[in-house]
Amino acid sequence: MCPSKVADGAQRGWIVPIGGAEDKESDMRVLRRFFELCGGKGAEIAVIPTASRLNETGGRYEQIFGGMGARNVNVLDFDTRRDAHERNRIARIEQSSGIFITGGNQLRLSTILGGTPVAQAIRACNAHGIPVGGTSAGAGILSEHMIAGGESESATPHANGVRLAPGLGLTNRVVIDQHFRQRDRLGRLLAALACNPFAIGLGVDEDTAAFIGPDNTLEVEGSGAVTVVDADGLQFSSMAQVGGDAPVCMLGVQLHVLTAGATFNLETRRAAAGTLSTVKE
């Protein structure tokens, strides 16, 4: 699945995967930066809490963005695929200046929204310059290949260590895993890349986000780190030779750990210290 085509002279909107458990009470660095990208005080933000089974999830983000000064926050919950065909709800997405997808179960997102007019509207909005962010499950679905489940709490990739499903396809350059350090998901992300070495793995810690700009450069914000796993130089993978719980041999994988201010260019595959670098006077 390729991202929606960007019109000549236009720029794609920011894509903001958040690792979950972002600060919602004190300085709210991650959410506040997303809010500013959406237009700040004049923002019209659509919140999609479909992944969550908790009734209060959408209202929590409505309160947060409203408290920051958003002009309007529309909570649009889709419980069935029929809901995702309702024209009035789709219109609210199309009229928004930012779209935010909450956490929960990412398979609820893919099975309810996948291939619907709502998914098409989100893709089209992002192609027309609208920022789209998501936290936890909402982060995982932003890319073409979504991690739908699999083995966690292991640094070693295993043959059956990951399950993949189609995501929204806002970008086909990355595959995203969330709660990364907190749930020790390096092995799961490596297994996903063993299946698809083209993609770049982003392991996003809690209270941390990768702000991916229109130029495909990501910058890290938040209190944790984004682990970038680049399999472009993969020399060998045993994924096709093993099965079950067997560990997978992977040679030539490159890894970067980026904290707030550091950057990674998804086109050149180059990491940089960004604002962390110091200049001698």
PDB file of N, CA and C in Angstrom, residues 151 157-161 238-249:
ATOM      1  N   GLU A 151       5.246 -12.186  20.337  1.00  0.00           N
ATOM      2  CA  GLU A 151       6.067 -12.342  21.524  1.00  0.00           C
ATOM      3  C   GLU A 151       6.632 -11.009  21.995  1.00  0.00           C
ATOM      4  N   PRO A 157      14.937 -12.151  18.365  1.00  0.00           N
ATOM      5  CA  PRO A 157      13.820 -12.429  17.456  1.00  0.00           C
ATOM      6  C   PRO A 157      13.575 -13.935  17.342  1.00  0.00           C
ATOM      7  N   HIS A 158      12.300 -14.314  17.282  1.00  0.00           N
ATOM      8  CA  HIS A 158      11.921 -15.704  17.077  1.00  0.00           C
ATOM      9  C   HIS A 158      11.011 -15.807  15.862  1.00  0.00           C
ATOM     10  N   ALA A 159      10.995 -16.968  15.240  1.00  0.00           N
ATOM     11  CA  ALA A 159      10.261 -17.155  13.990  1.00  0.00           C
ATOM     12  C   ALA A 159       8.788 -16.809  14.123  1.00  0.00           C
ATOM     13  N   ASN A 160       8.178 -17.180  15.245  1.00  0.00           N
ATOM     14  CA  ASN A 160       6.761 -16.883  15.446  1.00  0.00           C
ATOM     15  C   ASN A 160       6.573 -15.693  16.377  1.00  0.00           C
ATOM     16  N   GLY A 161       7.567 -14.823  16.427  1.00  0.00           N
ATOM     17  CA  GLY A 161       7.577 -13.750  17.413  1.00  0.00           C
ATOM     18  C   GLY A 161       6.753 -12.535  17.087  1.00  0.00           C
ATOM     19  N   SER A 238      17.848 -15.937   8.909  1.00  0.00           N
ATOM     20  CA  SER A 238      17.412 -17.334   8.879  1.00  0.00           C
ATOM     21  C   SER A 238      15.900 -17.468   9.002  1.00  0.00           C
ATOM     22  N   MET A 239      15.160 -16.363   8.883  1.00  0.00           N
ATOM     23  CA  MET A 239      13.702 -16.396   9.076  1.00  0.00           C
ATOM     24  C   MET A 239      13.031 -17.447   8.200  1.00  0.00           C
ATOM     25  N   ALA A 240      13.473 -17.597   6.957  1.00  0.00           N
ATOM     26  CA  ALA A 240      12.836 -18.541   6.034  1.00  0.00           C
ATOM     27  C   ALA A 240      13.222 -19.986   6.312  1.00  0.00           C
ATOM     28  N   GLN A 241      14.193 -20.210   7.202  1.00  0.00           N
ATOM     29  CA  GLN A 241      14.694 -21.560   7.433  1.00  0.00           C
ATOM     30  C   GLN A 241      14.230 -22.161   8.753  1.00  0.00           C
ATOM     31  N   VAL A 242      13.704 -21.338   9.643  1.00  0.00           N
ATOM     32  CA  VAL A 242      13.339 -21.823  10.974  1.00  0.00           C
ATOM     33  C   VAL A 242      11.839 -21.636  11.209  1.00  0.00           C
ATOM     34  N   GLY A 243      11.351 -22.204  12.263  1.00  0.00           N
ATOM     35  CA  GLY A 243       9.934 -22.077  12.576  1.00  0.00           C
ATOM     36  C   GLY A 243       9.700 -22.185  14.068  1.00  0.00           C
ATOM     37  N   GLY A 244       8.444 -22.049  14.472  1.00  0.00           N
ATOM     38  CA  GLY A 244       8.079 -22.188  15.878  1.00  0.00           C
ATOM     39  C   GLY A 244       8.773 -21.162  16.744  1.00  0.00           C
ATOM     40  N   ASP A 245       9.306 -21.637  17.855  1.00  0.00           N
ATOM     41  CA  ASP A 245       9.977 -20.759  18.816  1.00  0.00           C
ATOM     42  C   ASP A 245      11.461 -20.592  18.530  1.00  0.00           C
ATOM     43  N   ALA A 246      11.923 -21.077  17.399  1.00  0.00           N
ATOM     44  CA  ALA A 246      13.358 -21.028  17.109  1.00  0.00           C
ATOM     45  C   ALA A 246      13.841 -19.585  16.975  1.00  0.00           C
ATOM     46  N   PRO A 247      15.009 -19.274  17.512  1.00  0.00           N
ATOM     47  CA  PRO A 247      15.561 -17.932  17.345  1.00  0.00           C
ATOM     48  C   PRO A 247      15.972 -17.697  15.897  1.00  0.00           C
ATOM     49  N   VAL A 248      15.952 -16.440  15.494  1.00  0.00           N
ATOM     50  CA  VAL A 248      16.291 -16.059  14.124  1.00  0.00           C
ATOM     51  C   VAL A 248      17.658 -15.393  14.117  1.00  0.00           C
ATOM     52  N   CYS A 249      18.523 -15.842  13.233  1.00  0.00           N
ATOM     53  CA  CYS A 249      19.834 -15.228  13.040  1.00  0.00           C
ATOM     54  C   CYS A 249      19.685 -14.051  12.079  1.00  0.00           C
TER      55      CYS A 249
END
